[in-house]
mmCIF file of C-alpha atoms in Angstrom:
data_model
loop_
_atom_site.group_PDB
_atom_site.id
_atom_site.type_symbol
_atom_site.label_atom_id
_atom_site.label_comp_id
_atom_site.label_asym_id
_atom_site.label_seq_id
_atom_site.Cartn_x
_atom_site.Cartn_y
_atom_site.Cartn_z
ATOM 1 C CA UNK A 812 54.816 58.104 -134.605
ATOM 2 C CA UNK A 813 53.617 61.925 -135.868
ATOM 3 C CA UNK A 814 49.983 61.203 -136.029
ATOM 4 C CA UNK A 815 48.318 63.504 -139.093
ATOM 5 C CA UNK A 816 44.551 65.243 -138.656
ATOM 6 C CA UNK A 817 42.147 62.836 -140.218
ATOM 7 C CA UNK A 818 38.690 65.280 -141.187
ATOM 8 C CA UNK A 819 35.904 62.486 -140.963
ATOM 9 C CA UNK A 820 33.431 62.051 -143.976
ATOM 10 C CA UNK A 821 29.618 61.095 -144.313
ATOM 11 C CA UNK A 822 29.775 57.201 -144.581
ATOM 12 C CA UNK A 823 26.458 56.783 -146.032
ATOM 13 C CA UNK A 824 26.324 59.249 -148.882
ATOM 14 C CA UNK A 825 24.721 58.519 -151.617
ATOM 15 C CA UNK A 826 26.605 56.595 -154.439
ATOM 16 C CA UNK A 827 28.262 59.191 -157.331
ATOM 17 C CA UNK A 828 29.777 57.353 -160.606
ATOM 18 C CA UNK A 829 29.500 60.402 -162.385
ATOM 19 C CA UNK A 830 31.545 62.865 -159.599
ATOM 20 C CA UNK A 831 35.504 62.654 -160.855
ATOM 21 C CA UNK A 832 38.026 61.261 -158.310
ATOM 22 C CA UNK A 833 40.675 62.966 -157.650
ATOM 23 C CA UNK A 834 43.927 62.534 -156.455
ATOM 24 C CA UNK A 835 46.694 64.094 -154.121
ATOM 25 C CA UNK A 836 49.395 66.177 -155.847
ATOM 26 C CA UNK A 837 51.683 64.355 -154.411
ATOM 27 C CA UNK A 838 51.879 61.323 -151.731
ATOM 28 C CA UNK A 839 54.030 61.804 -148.439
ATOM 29 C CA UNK A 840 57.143 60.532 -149.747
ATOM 30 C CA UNK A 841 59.772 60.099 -147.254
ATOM 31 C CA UNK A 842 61.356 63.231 -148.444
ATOM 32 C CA UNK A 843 60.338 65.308 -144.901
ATOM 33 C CA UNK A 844 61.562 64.257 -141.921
ATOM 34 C CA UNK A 845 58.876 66.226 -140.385
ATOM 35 C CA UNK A 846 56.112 64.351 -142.488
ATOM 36 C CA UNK A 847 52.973 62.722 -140.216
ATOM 37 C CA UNK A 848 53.499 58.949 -140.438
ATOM 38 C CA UNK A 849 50.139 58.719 -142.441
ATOM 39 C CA UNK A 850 48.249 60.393 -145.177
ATOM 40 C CA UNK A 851 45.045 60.343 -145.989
ATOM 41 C CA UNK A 852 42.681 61.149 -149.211
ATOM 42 C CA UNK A 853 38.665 61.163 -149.395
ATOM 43 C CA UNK A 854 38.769 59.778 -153.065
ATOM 44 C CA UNK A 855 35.220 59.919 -153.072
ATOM 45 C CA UNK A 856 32.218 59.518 -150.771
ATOM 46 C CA UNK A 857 32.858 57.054 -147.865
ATOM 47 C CA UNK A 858 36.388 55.786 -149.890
ATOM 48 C CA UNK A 859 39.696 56.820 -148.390
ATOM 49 C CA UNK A 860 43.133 55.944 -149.303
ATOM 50 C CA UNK A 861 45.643 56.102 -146.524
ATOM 51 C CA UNK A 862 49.326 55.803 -146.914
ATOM 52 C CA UNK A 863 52.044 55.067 -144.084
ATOM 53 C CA UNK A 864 55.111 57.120 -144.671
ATOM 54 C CA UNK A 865 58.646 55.905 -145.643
ATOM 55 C CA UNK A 866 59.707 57.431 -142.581
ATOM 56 C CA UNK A 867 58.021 54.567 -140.774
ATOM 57 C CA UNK A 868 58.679 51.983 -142.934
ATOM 58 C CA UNK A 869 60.176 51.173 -145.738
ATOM 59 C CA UNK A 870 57.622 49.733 -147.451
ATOM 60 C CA UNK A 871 55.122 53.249 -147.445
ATOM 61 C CA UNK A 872 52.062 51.017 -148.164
ATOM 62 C CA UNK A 873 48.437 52.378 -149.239
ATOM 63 C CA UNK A 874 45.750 51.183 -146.884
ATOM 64 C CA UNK A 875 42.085 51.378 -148.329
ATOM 65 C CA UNK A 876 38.687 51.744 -146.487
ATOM 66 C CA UNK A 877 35.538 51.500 -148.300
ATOM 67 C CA UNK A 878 32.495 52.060 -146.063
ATOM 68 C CA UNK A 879 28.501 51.223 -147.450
ATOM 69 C CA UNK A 880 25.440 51.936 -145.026
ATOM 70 C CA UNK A 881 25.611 48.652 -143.058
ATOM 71 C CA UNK A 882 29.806 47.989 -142.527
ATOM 72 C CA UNK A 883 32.521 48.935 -144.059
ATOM 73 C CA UNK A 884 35.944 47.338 -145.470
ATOM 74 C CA UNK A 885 39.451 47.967 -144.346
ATOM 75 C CA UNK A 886 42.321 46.511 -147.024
ATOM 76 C CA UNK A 887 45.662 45.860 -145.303
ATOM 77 C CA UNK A 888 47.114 47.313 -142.113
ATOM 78 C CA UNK A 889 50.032 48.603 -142.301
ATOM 79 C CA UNK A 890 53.962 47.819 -142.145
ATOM 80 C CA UNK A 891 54.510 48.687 -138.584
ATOM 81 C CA UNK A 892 53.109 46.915 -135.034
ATOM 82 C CA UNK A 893 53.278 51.240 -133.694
ATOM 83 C CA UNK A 894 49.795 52.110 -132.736
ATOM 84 C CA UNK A 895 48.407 54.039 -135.580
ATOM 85 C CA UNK A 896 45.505 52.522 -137.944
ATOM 86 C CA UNK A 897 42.581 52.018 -136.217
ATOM 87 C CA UNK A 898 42.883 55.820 -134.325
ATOM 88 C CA UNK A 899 42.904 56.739 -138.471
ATOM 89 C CA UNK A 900 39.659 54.568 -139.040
ATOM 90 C CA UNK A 901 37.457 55.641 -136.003
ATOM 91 C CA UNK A 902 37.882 58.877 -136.473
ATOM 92 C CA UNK A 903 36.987 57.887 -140.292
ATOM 93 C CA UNK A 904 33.702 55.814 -139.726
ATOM 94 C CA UNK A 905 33.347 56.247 -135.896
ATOM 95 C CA UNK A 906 34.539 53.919 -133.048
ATOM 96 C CA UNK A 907 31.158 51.495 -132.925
ATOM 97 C CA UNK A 908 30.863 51.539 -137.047
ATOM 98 C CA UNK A 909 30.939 47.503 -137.958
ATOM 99 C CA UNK A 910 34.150 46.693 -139.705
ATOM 100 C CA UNK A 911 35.877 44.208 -141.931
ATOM 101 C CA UNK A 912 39.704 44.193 -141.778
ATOM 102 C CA UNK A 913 40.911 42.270 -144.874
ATOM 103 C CA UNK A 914 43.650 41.849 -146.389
ATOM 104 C CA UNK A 915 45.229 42.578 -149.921
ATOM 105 C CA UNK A 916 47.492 39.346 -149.037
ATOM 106 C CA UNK A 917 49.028 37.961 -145.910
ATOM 107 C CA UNK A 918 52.758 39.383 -146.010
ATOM 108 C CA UNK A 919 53.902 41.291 -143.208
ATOM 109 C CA UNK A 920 53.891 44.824 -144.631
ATOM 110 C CA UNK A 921 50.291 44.514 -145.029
ATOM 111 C CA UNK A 922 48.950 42.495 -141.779
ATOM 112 C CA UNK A 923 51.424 43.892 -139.046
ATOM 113 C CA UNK A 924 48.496 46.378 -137.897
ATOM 114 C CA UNK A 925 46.086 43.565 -137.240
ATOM 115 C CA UNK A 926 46.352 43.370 -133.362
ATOM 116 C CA UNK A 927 44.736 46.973 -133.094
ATOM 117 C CA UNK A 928 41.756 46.005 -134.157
ATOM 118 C CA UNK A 929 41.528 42.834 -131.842
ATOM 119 C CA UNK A 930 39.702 44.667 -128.860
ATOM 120 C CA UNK A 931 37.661 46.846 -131.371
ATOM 121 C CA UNK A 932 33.623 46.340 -131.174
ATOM 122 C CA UNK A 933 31.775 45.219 -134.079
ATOM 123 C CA UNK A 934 34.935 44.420 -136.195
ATOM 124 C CA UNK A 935 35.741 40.936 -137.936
ATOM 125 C CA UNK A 936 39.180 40.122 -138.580
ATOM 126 C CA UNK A 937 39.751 37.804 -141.394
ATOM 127 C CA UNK A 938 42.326 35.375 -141.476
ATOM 128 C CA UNK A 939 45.747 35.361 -143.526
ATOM 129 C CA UNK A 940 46.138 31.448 -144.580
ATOM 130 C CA UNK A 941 44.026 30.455 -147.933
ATOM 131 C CA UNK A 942 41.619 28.614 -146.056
ATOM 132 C CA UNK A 943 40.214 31.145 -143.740
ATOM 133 C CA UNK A 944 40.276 33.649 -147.244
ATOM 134 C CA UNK A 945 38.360 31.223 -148.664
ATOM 135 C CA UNK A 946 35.817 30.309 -145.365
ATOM 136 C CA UNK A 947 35.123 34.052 -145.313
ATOM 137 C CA UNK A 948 34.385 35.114 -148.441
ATOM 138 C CA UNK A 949 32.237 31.891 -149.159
ATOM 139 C CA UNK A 950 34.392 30.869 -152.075
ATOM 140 C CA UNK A 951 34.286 27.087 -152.440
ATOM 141 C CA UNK A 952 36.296 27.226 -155.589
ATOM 142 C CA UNK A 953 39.213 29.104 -155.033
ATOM 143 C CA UNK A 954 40.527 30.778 -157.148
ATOM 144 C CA UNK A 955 38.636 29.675 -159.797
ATOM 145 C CA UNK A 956 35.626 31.763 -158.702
ATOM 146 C CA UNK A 957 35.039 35.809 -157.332
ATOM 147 C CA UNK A 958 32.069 36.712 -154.784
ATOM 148 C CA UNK A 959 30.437 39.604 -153.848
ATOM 149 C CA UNK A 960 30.708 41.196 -150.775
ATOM 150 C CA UNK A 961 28.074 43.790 -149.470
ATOM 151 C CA UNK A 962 28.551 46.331 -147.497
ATOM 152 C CA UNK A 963 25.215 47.498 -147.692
ATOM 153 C CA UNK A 964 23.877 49.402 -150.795
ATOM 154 C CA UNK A 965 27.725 48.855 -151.622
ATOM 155 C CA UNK A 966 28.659 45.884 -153.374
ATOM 156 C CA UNK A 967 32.097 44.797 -153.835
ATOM 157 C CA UNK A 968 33.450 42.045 -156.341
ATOM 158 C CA UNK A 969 36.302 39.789 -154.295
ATOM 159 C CA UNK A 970 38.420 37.731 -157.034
ATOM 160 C CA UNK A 971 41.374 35.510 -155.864
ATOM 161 C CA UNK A 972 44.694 35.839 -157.345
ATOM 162 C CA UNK A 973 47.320 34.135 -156.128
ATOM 163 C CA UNK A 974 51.024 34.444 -157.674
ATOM 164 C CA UNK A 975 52.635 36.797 -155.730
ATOM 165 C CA UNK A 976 50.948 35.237 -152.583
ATOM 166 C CA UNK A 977 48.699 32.523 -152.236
ATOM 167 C CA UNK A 978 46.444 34.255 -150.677
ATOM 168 C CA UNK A 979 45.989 37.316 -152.375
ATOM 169 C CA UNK A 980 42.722 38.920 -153.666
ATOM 170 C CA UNK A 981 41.762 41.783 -155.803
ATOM 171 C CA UNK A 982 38.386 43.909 -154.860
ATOM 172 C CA UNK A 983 36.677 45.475 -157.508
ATOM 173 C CA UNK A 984 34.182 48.450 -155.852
ATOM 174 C CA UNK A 985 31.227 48.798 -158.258
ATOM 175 C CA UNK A 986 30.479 52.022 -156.650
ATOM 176 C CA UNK A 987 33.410 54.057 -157.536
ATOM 177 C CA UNK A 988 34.725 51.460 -160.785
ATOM 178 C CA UNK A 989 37.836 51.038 -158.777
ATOM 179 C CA UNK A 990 39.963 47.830 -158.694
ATOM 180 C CA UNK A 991 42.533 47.617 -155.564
ATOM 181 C CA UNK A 992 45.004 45.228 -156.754
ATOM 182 C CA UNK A 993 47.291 44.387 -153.693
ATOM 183 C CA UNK A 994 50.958 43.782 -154.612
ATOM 184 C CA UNK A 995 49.605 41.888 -158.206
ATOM 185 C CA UNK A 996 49.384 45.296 -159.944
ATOM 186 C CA UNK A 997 51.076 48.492 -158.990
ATOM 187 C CA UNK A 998 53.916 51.275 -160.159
ATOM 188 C CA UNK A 999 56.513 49.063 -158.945
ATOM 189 C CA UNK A 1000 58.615 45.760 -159.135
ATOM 190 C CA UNK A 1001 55.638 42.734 -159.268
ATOM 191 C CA UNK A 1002 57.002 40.127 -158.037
ATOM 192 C CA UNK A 1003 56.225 36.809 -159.023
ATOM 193 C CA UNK A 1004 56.523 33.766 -156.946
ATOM 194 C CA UNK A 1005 54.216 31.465 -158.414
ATOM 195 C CA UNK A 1006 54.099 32.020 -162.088
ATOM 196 C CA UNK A 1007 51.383 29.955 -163.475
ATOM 197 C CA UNK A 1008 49.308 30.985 -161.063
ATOM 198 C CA UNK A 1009 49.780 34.707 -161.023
ATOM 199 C CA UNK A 1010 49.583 34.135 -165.352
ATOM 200 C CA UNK A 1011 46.328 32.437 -164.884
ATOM 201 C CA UNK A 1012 45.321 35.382 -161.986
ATOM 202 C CA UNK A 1013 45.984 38.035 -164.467
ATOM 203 C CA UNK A 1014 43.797 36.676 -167.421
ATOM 204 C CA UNK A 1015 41.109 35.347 -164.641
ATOM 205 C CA UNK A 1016 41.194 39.574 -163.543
ATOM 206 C CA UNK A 1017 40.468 40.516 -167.272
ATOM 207 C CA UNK A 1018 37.732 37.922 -167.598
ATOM 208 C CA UNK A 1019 36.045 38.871 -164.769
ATOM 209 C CA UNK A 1020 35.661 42.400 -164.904
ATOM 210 C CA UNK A 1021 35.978 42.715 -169.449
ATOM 211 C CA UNK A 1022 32.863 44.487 -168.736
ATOM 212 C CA UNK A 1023 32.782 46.457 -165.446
ATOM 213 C CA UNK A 1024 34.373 49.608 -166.294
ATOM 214 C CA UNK A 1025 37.020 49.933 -163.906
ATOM 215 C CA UNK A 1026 38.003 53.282 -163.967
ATOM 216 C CA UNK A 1027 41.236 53.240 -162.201
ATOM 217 C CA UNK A 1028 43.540 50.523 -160.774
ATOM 218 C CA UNK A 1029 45.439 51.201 -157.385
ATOM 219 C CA UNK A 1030 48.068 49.092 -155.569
ATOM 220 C CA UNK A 1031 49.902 48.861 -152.252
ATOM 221 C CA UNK A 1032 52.981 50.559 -153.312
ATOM 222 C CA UNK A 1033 54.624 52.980 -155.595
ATOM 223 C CA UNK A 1034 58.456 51.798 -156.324
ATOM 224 C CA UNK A 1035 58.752 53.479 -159.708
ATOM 225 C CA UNK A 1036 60.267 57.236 -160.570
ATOM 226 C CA UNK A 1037 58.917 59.227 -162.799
ATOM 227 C CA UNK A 1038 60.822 58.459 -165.149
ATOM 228 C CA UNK A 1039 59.393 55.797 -167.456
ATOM 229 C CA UNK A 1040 60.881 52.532 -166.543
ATOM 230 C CA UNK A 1041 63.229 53.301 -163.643
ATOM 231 C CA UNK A 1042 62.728 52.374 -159.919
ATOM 232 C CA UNK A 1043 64.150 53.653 -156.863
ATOM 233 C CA UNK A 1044 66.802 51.209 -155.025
ATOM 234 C CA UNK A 1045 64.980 48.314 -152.990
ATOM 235 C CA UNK A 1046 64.762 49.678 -149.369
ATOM 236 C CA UNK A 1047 64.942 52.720 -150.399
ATOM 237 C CA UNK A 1048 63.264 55.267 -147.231
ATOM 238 C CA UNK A 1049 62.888 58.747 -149.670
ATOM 239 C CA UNK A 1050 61.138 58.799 -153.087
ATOM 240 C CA UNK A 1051 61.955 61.995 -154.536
ATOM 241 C CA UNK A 1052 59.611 62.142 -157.814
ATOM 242 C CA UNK A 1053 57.835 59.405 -157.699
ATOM 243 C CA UNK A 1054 55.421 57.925 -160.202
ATOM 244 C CA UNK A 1055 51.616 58.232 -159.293
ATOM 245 C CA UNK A 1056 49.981 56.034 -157.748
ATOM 246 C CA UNK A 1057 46.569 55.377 -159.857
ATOM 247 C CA UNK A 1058 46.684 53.239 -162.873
ATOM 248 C CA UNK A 1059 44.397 51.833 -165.650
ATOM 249 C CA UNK A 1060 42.784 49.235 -167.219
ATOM 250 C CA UNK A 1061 45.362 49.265 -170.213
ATOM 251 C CA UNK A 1062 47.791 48.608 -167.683
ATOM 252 C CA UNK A 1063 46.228 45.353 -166.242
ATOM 253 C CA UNK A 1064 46.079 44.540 -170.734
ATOM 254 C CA UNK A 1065 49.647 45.522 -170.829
ATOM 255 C CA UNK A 1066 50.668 42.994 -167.878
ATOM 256 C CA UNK A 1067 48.536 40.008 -169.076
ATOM 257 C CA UNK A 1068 50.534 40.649 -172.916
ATOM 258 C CA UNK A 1069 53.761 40.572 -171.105
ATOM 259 C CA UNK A 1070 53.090 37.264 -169.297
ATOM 260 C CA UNK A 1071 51.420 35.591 -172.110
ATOM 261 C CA UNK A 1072 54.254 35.841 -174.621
ATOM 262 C CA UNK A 1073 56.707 34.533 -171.887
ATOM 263 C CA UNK A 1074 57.310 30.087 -171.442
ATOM 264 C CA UNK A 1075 56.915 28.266 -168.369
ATOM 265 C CA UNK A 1076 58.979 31.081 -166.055
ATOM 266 C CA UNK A 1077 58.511 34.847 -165.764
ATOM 267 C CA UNK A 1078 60.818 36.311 -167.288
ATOM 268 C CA UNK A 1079 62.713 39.967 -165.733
ATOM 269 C CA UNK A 1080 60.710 42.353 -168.183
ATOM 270 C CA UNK A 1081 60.736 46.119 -167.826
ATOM 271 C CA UNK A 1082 57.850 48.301 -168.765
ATOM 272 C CA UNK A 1083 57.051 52.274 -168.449
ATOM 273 C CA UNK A 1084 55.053 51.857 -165.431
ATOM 274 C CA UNK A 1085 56.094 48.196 -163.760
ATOM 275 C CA UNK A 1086 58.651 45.756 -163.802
ATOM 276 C CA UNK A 1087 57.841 41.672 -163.660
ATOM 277 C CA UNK A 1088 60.112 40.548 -160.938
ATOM 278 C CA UNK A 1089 60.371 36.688 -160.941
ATOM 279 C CA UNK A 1090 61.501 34.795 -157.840
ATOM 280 C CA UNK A 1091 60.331 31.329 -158.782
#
C-alpha cells in the first residue's frame, strides 16, 4: 500500500467547543491512481478522521480516533488485512499511548484491521459479538441503555443501535458535539436488516442526545454524488464528485420521519442525502 505522511498532534490539549471544525476540501476519492491508501484530517484537538482509499478497497471507510489525557479511542479498522492502521495511529498518539480499538459494528469492512493491534502494548481490543459489546461497555441493558466512556477529561456517550448490525453503536464525543454514527447514518445507501430494531435505534438516538448539541454527524462511508439523491453504482472503486462527508442533526430528524411513517418493513425511500435500503 502507498503509505501517506501522518503530522502527529498534541493529545492532551485542552478541550475547544468554541474553535470551528473544519473539513477537507475534498476526501481521497479513488479518482488518482497515485493517491496514498489513507487520508488523514486533525478535525480538532486530539480528533482525527482517517479514510482508506477506494484504491484499496472498495468500501473507502472513515476510521475515527479520539484521544483524552488518560487513553484514547480508535472506531473501526479498516477494509483491508494490508498492514496500514496502527503505523497511522502511533505516529498519531505515540507507540506506548493506551488504546481502545472499537468498533462502529462487527462487519468486515470495519474489523479486518484488528490483528495489527494484537501485539500492540497498552491496547484493548474489544470484541465483535453483542455480548462482549455489551461486557465492555458495562451495559446490562442492551440496547435499551447508553454509557459513558472516559477517556480521561474526555467523556464519550456509547448508545447501542442495532438494525443494520446487531452489534452496532453510535459514540457521541461531548468534547467536540460530534456523533459517529457507523453504517446507521451516513451519505449513502442505509441498509436495514433488522427493521424494528434499527426504527426503535433511530428514535432511542434522538432521545438520548434531544439535548446534547451535536454539532455534526459523521459515518463510515460516503456512497452518494453530489447530486441530491443519486448514488454511485455499488462497488463502485472512483467517486468523482462526491457528497461530503459531515452531516447534521436535521438529518438524524429527517431519517427517524422517514421510518416512522413506514408499516412493519422498511420501505426503499430516497432522500437528498441517503437512501433507506431494506434487506429484511
Amino acid at each position: 500500500m502507498v503509505l501517506a505522511a501522518v503530522v502527529p498532534a498534541s493529545c492532551n490539549d485542552a478541550p475547544d467547543r468554541d474553535r470551528p471544525v473544519e473539513f477537507p476540501e475534498r476526501w481521497i476519492d479513488g479518482t488518482d491512481s497515485e493517491e496514498p491508501s489513507f487520508q488523514v484530517h486533525e478535525l480538532a484537538a486530539g480528533t482525527w478522521i482517517i479514510r482508506q482509499s477506494l484504491t484499496t478497497h472498495f468500501e473507502a471507510p472513515f476510521l475515527y480516533l479520539l484521544a483524552g489525557d488518560e487513553r484514547a479511542l480508535l472506531l473501526d479498522t479498516g477494509a483491508t488485512t494490508e498492514p496500514w492502521i496502527r503505523q497511522v495511529v502511533d505516529e498519531l498518539i505515540g507507540e506506548a499511548f493506551p488504546l481502545i480499538v472499537a468498533h462502529s459494528h462487527a462487519h468486515g469492512d470495519h474489523v479486518a484491521g484488528d490483528f495489527e493491534f494484537r501485539s500492540r502494548p497498552n491496547t484493548e481490543i474489544v470484541g465483535h459479538a453483542v455480548g462482549d459489546v455489551a461486557r465492555f461497555y458495562r451495559l446490562e441493558r442492551w440496547p435499551h441503555a447508553s454509557t459513558s466512556l472516559e477517556l480521561g477529561r474526555r467523556p464519550l456517550l456509547v448508545i447501542p443501535i442495532p438494525g443494520h448490525e446487531p452489534s452496532s453503536i453510535a459514540v457521541f464525543d461531548e468534547r467536540t458535539g460530534v456523533l459517529l454514527s457507523g453504517d446507521s447514518l451516513y451519505p449513502g445507501r442505509l441498509y436495514v436488516r433488522d427493521f424494528a430494531a434499527y426504527r426503535a435505534s433511530v428514535d432511542r438516538l434522538v432521545e438520548t442526545l434531544a439535548e446534547a448539541s451535536v454539532s455534526w454527524v459523521l459515518g463510515a462511508h460516503i456512497e452518494m454524488t453530489d447530486q441530491p439523491g443519486v448514488d454511485y453504482e455499488q462497488r463502485q472503486v472512483s467517486h468523482l464528485g462526491e457528497r461530503p462527508l459531515e452531516m447534521t442533526w436535521d438529518h438524524l430528524l429527517e431519517l427517524q420521519h422517514a421510518l416512522s411513517t413506514m408499516g412493519e418493513a422498511a420501505e426503499y425511500t430516497v432522500r437528498d442525502a441517503f437512501i433507506v435500503y431494506p434487506l429484511d
